[in-house]
Coordinates of C-alpha atoms in Angstrom, one line a residue:
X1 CA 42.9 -2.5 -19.4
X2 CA 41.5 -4.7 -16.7
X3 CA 37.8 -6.3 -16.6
X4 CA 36.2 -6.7 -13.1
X5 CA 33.4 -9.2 -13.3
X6 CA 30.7 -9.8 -10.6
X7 CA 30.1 -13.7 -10.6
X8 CA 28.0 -15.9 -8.7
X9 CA 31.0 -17.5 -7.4
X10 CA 33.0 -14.4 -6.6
X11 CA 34.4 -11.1 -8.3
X12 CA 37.6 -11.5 -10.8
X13 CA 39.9 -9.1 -12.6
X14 CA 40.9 -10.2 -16.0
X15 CA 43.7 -8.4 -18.2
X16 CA 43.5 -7.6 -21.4
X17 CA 47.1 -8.8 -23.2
X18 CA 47.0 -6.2 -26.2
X19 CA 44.4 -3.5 -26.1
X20 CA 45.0 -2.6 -29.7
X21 CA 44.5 -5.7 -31.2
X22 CA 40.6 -5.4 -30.2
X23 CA 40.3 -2.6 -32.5
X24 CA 41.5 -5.1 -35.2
X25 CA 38.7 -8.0 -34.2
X26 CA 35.2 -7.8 -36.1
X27 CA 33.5 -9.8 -33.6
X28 CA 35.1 -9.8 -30.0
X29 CA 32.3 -12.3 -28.4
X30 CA 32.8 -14.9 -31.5
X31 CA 36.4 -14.9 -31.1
X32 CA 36.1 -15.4 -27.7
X33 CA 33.8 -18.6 -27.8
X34 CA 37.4 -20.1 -29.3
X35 CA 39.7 -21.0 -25.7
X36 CA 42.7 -21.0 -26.8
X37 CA 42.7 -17.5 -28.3
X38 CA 40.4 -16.4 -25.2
X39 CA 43.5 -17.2 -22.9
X40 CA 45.7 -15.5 -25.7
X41 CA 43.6 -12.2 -25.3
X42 CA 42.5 -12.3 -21.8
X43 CA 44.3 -13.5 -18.6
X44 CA 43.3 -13.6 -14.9
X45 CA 44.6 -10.7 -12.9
X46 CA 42.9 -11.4 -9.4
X47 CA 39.9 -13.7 -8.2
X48 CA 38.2 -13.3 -4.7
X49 CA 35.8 -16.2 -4.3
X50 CA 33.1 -16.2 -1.7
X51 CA 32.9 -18.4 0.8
X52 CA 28.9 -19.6 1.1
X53 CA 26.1 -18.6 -0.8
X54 CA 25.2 -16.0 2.1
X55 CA 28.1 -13.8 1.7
X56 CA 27.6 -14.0 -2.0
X57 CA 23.5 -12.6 -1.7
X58 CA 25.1 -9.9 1.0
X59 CA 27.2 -8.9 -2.0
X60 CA 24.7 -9.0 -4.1
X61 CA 21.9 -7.3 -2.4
X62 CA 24.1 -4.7 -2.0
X63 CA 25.4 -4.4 -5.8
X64 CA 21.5 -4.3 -6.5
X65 CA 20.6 -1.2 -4.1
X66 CA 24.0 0.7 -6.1
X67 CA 26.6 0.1 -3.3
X68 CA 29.8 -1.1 -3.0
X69 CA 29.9 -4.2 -1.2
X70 CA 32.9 -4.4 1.5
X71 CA 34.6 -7.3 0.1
X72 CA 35.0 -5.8 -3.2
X73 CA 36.3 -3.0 -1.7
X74 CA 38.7 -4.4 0.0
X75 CA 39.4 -6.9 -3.3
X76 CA 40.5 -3.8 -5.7
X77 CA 42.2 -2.0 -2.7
X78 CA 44.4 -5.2 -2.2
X79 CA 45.0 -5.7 -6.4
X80 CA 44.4 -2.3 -7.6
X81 CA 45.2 0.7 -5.8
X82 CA 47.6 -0.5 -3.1
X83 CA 50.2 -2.0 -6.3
X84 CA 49.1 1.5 -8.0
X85 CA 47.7 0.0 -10.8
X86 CA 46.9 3.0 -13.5
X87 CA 44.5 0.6 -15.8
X88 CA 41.6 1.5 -16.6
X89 CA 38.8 -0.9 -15.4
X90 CA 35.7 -2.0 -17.3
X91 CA 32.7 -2.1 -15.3
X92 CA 29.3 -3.3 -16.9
X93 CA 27.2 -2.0 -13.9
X94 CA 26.7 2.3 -14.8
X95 CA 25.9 2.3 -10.8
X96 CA 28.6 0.8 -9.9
X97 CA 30.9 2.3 -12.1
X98 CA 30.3 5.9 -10.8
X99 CA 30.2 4.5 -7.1
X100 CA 34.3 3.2 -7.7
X101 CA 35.1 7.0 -9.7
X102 CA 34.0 8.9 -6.5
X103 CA 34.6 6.7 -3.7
X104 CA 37.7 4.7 -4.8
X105 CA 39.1 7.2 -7.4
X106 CA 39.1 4.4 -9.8
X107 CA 38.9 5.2 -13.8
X108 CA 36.0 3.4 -15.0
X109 CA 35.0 2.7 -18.9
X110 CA 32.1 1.8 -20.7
X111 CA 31.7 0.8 -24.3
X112 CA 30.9 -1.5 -26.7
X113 CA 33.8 -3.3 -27.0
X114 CA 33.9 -3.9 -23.5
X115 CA 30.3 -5.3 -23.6
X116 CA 31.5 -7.7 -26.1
X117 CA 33.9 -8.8 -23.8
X118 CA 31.8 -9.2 -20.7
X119 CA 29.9 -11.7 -22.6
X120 CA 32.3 -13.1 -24.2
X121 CA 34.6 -14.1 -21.0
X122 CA 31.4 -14.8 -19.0
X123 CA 31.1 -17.9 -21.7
X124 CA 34.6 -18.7 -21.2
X125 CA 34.5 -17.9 -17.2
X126 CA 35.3 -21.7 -15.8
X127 CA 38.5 -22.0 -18.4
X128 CA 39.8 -18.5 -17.4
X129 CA 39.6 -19.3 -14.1
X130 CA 41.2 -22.1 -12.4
X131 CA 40.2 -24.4 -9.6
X132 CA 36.7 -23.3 -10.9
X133 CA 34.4 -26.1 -12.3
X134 CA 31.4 -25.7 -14.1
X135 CA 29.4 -27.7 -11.8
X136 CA 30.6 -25.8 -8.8
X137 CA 29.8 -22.3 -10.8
X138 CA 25.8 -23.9 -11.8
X139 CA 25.6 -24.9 -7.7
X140 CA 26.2 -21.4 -6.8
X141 CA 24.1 -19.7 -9.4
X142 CA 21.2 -21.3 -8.5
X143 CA 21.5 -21.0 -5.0
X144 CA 22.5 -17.6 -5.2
X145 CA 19.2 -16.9 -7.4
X146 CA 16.6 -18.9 -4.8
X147 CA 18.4 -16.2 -1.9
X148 CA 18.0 -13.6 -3.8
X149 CA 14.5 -14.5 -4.5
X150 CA 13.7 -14.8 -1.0
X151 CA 15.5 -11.6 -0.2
X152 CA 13.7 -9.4 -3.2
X153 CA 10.3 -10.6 -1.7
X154 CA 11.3 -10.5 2.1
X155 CA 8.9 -12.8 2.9
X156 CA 7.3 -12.6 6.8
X157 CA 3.7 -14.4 7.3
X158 CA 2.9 -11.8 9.5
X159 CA 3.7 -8.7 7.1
X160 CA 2.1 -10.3 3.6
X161 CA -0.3 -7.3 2.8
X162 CA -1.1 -9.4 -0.7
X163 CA -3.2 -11.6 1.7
X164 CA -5.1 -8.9 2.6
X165 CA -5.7 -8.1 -1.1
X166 CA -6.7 -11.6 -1.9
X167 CA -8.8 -12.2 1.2
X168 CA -11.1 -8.5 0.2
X169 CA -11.5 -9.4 -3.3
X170 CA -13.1 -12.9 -2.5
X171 CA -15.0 -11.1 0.1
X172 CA -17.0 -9.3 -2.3
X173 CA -17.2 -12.2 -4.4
X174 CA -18.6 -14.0 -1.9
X175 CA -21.4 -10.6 -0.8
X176 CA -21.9 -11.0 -4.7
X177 CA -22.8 -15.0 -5.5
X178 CA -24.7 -15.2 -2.1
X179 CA -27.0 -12.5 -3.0
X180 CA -27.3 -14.0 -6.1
X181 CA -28.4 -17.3 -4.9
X182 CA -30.2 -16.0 -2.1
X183 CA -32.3 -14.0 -4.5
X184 CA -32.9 -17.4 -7.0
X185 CA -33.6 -19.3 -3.3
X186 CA -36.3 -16.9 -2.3
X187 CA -38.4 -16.8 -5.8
X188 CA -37.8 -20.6 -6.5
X189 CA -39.5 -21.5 -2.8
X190 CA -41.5 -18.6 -2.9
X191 CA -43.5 -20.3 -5.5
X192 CA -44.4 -22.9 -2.8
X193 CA -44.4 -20.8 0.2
X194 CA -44.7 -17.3 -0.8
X195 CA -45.5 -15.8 3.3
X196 CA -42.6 -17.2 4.3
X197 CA -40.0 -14.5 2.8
X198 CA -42.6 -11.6 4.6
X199 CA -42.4 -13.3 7.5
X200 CA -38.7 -13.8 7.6
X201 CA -35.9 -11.1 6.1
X202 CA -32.9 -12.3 7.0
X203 CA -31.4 -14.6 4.5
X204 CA -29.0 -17.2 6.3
X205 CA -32.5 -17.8 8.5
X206 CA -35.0 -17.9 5.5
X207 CA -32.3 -20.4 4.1
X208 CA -31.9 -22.9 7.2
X209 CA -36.1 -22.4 7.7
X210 CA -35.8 -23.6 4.4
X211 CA -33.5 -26.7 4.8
X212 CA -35.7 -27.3 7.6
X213 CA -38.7 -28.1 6.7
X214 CA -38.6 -28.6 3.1
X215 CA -42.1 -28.9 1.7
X216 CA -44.6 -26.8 3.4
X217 CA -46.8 -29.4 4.4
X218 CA -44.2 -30.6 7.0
X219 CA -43.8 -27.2 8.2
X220 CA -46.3 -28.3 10.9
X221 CA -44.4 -30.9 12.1
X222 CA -41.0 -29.4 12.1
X223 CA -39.2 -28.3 15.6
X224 CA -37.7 -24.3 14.7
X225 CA -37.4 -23.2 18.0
X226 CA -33.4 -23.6 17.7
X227 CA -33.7 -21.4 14.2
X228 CA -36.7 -18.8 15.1
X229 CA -38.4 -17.3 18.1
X230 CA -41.4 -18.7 19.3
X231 CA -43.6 -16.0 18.3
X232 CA -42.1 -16.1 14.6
X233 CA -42.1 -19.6 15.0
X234 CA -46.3 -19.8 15.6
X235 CA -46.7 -17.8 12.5
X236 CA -44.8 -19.4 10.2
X237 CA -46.6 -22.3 11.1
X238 CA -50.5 -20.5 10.9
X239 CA -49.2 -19.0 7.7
X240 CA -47.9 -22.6 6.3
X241 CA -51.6 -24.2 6.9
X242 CA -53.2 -20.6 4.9
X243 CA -50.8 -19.9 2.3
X244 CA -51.7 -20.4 -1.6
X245 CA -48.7 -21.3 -3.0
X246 CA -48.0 -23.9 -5.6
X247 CA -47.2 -27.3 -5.1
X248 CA -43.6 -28.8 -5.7
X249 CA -42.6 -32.3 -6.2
X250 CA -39.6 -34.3 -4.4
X251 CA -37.1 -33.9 -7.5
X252 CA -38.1 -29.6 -6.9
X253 CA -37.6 -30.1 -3.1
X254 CA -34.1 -32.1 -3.3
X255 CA -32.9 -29.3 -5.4
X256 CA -34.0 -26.5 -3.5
X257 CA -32.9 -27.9 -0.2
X258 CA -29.2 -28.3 -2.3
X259 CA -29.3 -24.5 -2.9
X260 CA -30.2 -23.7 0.3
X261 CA -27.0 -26.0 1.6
X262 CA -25.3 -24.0 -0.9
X263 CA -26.5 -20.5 1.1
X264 CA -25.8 -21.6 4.3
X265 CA -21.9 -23.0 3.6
X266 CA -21.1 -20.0 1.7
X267 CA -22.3 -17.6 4.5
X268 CA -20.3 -19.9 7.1
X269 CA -17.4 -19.2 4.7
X270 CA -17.4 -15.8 4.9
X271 CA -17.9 -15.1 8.6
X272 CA -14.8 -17.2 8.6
X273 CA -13.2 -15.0 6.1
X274 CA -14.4 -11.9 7.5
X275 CA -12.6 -13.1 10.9
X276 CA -9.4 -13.9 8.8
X277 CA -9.0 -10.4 7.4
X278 CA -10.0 -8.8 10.8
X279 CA -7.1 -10.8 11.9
X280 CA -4.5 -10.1 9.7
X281 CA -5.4 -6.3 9.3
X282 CA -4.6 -6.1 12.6
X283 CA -1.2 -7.6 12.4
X284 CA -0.3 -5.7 9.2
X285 CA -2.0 -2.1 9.5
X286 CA -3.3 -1.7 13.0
X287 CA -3.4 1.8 13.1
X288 CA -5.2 2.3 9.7
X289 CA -7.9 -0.3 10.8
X290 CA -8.3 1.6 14.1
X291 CA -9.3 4.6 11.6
X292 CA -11.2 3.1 9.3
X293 CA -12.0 -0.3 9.8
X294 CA -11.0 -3.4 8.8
X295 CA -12.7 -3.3 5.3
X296 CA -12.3 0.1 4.0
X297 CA -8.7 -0.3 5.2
X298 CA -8.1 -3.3 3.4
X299 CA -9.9 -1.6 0.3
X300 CA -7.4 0.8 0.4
X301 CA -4.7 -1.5 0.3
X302 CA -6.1 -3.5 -2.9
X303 CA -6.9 -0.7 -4.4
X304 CA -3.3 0.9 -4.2
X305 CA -1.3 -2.8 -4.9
X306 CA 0.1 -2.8 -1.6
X307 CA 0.8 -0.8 2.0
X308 CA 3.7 0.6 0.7
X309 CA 2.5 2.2 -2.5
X310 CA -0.4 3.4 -0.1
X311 CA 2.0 5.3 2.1
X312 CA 3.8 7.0 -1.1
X313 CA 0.0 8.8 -1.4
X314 CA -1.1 12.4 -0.4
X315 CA -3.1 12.5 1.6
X316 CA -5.2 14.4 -1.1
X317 CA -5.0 10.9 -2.7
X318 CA -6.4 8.8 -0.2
X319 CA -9.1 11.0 0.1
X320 CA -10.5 10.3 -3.3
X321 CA -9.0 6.9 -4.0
X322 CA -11.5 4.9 -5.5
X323 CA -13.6 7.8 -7.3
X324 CA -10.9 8.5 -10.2
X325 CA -13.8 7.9 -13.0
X326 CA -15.9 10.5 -11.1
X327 CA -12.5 12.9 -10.8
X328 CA -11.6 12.7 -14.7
X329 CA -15.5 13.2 -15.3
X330 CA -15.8 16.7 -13.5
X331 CA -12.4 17.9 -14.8
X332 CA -13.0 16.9 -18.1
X333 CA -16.5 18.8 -18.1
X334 CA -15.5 21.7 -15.6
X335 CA -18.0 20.4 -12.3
X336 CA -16.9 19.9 -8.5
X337 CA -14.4 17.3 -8.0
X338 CA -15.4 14.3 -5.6
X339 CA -14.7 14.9 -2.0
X340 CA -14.6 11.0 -1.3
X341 CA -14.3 8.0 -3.0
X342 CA -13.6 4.0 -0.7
X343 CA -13.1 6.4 2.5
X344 CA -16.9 7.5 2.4
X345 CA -17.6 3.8 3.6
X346 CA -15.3 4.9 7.1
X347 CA -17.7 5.1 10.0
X348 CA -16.8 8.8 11.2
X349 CA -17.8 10.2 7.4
X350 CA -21.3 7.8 6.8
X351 CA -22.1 9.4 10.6
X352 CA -21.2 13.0 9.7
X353 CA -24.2 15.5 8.9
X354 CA -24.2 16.0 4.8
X355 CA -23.3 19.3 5.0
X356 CA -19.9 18.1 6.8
X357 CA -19.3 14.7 4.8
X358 CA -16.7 16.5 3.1
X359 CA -14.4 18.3 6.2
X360 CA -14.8 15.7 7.9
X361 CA -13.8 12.8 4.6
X362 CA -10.6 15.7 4.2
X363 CA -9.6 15.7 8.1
X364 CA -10.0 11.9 7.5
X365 CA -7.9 11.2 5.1
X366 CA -5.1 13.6 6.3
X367 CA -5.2 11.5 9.6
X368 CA -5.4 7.7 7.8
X369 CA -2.4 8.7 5.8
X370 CA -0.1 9.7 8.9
X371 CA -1.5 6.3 10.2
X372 CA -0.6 4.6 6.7
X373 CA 2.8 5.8 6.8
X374 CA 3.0 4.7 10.8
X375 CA 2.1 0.8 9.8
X376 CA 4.6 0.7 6.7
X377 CA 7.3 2.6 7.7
X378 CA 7.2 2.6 11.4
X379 CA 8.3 -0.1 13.9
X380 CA 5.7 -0.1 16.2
X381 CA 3.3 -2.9 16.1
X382 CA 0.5 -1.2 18.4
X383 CA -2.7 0.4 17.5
X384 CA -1.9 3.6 20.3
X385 CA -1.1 6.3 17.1
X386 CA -4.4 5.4 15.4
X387 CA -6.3 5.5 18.8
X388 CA -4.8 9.1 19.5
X389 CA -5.8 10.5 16.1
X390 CA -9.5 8.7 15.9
X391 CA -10.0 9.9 19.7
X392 CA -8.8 13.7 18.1
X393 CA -11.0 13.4 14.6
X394 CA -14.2 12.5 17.1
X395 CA -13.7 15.7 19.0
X396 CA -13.1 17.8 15.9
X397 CA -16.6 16.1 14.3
X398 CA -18.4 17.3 17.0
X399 CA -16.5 20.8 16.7
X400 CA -18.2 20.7 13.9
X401 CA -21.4 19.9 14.6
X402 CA -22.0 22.4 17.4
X403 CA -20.5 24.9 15.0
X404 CA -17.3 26.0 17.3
X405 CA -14.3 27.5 15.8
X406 CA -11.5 24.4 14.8
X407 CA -9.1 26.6 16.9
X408 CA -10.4 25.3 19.5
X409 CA -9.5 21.8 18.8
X410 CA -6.2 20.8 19.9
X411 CA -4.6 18.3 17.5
X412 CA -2.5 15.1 18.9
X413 CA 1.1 15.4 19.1
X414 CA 1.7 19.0 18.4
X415 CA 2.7 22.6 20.0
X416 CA 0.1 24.1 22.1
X417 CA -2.5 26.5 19.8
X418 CA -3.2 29.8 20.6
X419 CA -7.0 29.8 21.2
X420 CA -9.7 32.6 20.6
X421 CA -11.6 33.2 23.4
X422 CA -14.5 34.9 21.4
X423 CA -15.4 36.4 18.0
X424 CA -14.7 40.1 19.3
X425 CA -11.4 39.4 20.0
X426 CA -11.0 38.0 16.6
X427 CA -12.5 40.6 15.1
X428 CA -10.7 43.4 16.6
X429 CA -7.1 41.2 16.0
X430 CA -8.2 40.9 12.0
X431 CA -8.9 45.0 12.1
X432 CA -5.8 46.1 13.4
X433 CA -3.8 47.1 11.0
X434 CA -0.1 48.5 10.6
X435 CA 0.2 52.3 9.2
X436 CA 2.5 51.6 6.3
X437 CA 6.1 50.4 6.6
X438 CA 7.5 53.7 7.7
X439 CA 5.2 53.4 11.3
X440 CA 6.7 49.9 11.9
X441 CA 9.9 50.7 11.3
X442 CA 10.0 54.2 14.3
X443 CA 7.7 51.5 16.3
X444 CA 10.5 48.7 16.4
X445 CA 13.0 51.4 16.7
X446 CA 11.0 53.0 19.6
X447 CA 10.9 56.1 18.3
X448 CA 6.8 55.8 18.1
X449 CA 5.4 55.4 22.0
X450 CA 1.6 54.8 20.0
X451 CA -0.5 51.6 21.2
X452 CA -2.2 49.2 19.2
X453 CA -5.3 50.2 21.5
X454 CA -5.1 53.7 20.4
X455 CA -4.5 53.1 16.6
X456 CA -7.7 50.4 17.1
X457 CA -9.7 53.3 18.4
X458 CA -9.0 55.4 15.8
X459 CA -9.5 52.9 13.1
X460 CA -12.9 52.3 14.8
X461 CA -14.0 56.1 14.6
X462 CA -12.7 56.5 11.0
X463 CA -15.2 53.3 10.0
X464 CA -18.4 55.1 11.9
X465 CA -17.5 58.2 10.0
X466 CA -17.2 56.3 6.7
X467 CA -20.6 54.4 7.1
X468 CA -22.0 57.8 8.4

């Protein structure tokens, strides 16, 4: 019986001297720990080493995906089938094993005795083999394990979508802890100057008015024409000299102009952000961000784990993907479904009439996960699929809208639709209706010269006669 073994430093076939004597041994892996009855039992058939650590992760990579590499092919052709070898071989890989039965017409075994002995020649590899040292075999281990590591994580800084994942998730971090402090900003200082929050409502303004002038005495003072309007500026001012607010000390004031600091970095930060995942949402999934937008797309993407597990979803999926607790809710109670979940944030279904929100969520998602599919599988790096189908799910909203019939609407990239001209047309298509099986069968045959026109007719005159 021979042994192949796949080793960092190349494949080897080991003999093994007296099959029947394993039968006899109560522990194959302890016996083998001793070298002088491992050479006894097993000896080296064949070894192929491999020349540099790349040919070894070729080999490898390919062992992983369940095929058989090309120099191990040509390794057992060389010692196995062209001598006519009619061992059978042990192969610890079940893959691999049934890849060498139908390919190579090789007899494969598996059992536990020959697990025992993978293990136990693996401990005893650098004395079975000669020329081979342990240091050289430790060398190529570890840098066969750092290229496979590379390879498993295929690692491009222009194709990371775990970026995008971390970039989304400190974005709403950030929304959260600046409204948080922007909320504690305005009620602390409002104490002092409560007419300034009614005067101004946006927050990075309120907070560098704030930092600005400081106590409201100074307000006065203070130059805020590069911060506010003139007309904004004059009544914060008048309101300053009027307001009834409470008096602060210069310990309150250092703290609150700390907070405010605090405010105005954190917004910087996430306009910086923001531009970030703009940025690499258009490198990684242009076509989904033409569709729904940066955010939502990169929603999507957190939500799933990464592009590709987005692209193994329906459509169906995408569609509700972020509403699951409101999905197991009405099935477990028997209500409506959701008909959007993170895609109701998409521009197209917040502008759509109620009444629409969910055709228009459902062409949507059917749309975003062609486009999904596009960015992961595809090879194309442009935005021009995404354009094409946003350009065809505008139309179809305004279908919609004006209430025409979706025939109408020609969808990108497919054959040419029929349309219908107007309902009566329709109408008279839907009523026109086949006389049994019999009638087709003399009409194909041409043995019945009737028209459609005059079976219509009479179809027509039996219904007045019925509602008569």
């Amino acid at each position: 019986m021979l042994i192949l073994i796949e080793t960092p430093a190349g494949f080897a076939l080991f003999q093994v001297a007296n099959t029947k004597a394993l039968n006899k041994i109560e522990n194959i892996y302890d016996y083998l720990q001793n070298e002088k009855q491992a050479k006894k039992l097993i000896t080296p058939f064949a070894f192929q080493q491999f020349k540099d650590t790349q040919e070894a992760l070729i080999a490898t990579s390919k062992l992983i995906n369940g095929k058989i590499p090309k120099k191990l092919s040509k390794f057992l052709e060389k010692n196995v089938i062209s001598q006519e070898v009619q061992d059978q071989i042990a192969v610890q890989d079940k893959k691999l094993a049934k890849q060498l039965q139908d390919q190579l017409g090789l007899t494969c075994v598996q059992t536990p005795v020959t697990e025992q002995l993978f293990r136990g020649i693996k401990s005893q590899l650098t004395n079975l083999i000669e020329g081979l040292s342990e240091a050289e075999l430790k060398n190529m281990t570890l840098g066969l394990a750092h290229g496979l590591s590379r390879y498993k994580l295929k690692f491009s800084t222009e194709k990371v979508d775990t970026m995008i994942i971390q970039a989304i998730a400190l974005l709403d971090d950030l929304d959260k802890e600046i409204n948080n402090y922007m909320m504690r900003l305005r009620e602390w200082f409002g104490w002092h100057f409560p007419e300034l929050g009614k005067i101004i409502t946006d927050n990075l303004i309120y907070a560098k008015v704030v930092k600005a002038i400081g106590m409201r005495i100074k307000t006065s003072q203070t130059d805020l024409s590069g911060i506010l309007p003139d007309n904004l500026e004059a009544d914060v001012k008048q309101a300053a000299e009027v307001s009834f607010g409470t008096e602060i000390t210069l310990e309150d004031e250092k703290f609150i102009l700390c907070l405010a600091d605090q405010v105005i970095e954190l917004t910087d930060y996430r306009a910086q952000l923001s531009e970030y995942l703009k940025n690499r949402m258009q490198a990684i999934a242009p076509n989904l961000t033409t569709m729904v937008g940066e955010l939502v797309g990169a929603r999507l993407i957190s939500h799933a784990g990464s592009l590709v597990n987005l692209a193994k979803y329906p459509a169906s999926t995408v569609q509700i993907l972020g509403a699951e607790k409101a999905l197991f809710k009405a099935i477990r109670t028997k209500h409506n479904t959701p008909k959007y979940g993170l895609i109701f944030q998409a521009s197209l279904v917040g502008s759509a009439p109620a009444k629409l929100k969910g055709k228009v969520s459902r062409t949507l998602a059917a749309k975003t996960a062609l486009c999904i599919r596009y960015d992961a599988l595809g090879e194309g790096q442009d935005a021009e699929f995404g354009v094409t189908n946003k350009a065809f799910l505008e139309k179809r909203v305004h279908q919609l809208e004006e209430g025409v019939n979706y025939r109408d609407v020609k969808a990108p990239q497919r054959g040419k639709a029929k349309p219908v001209f107007n309902q009566a047309q329709y109408q008279d298509e839907a009523d026109f209706q086949p006389q049994g099986a019999s009638w087709m069968q003399k009409f194909q045959k041409g043995e019945d010269k009737r028209q459609a026109s005059q079976d219509l007719a009479q179809n027509s005159k039996f219904k007045k006669v019925k509602q008569q």
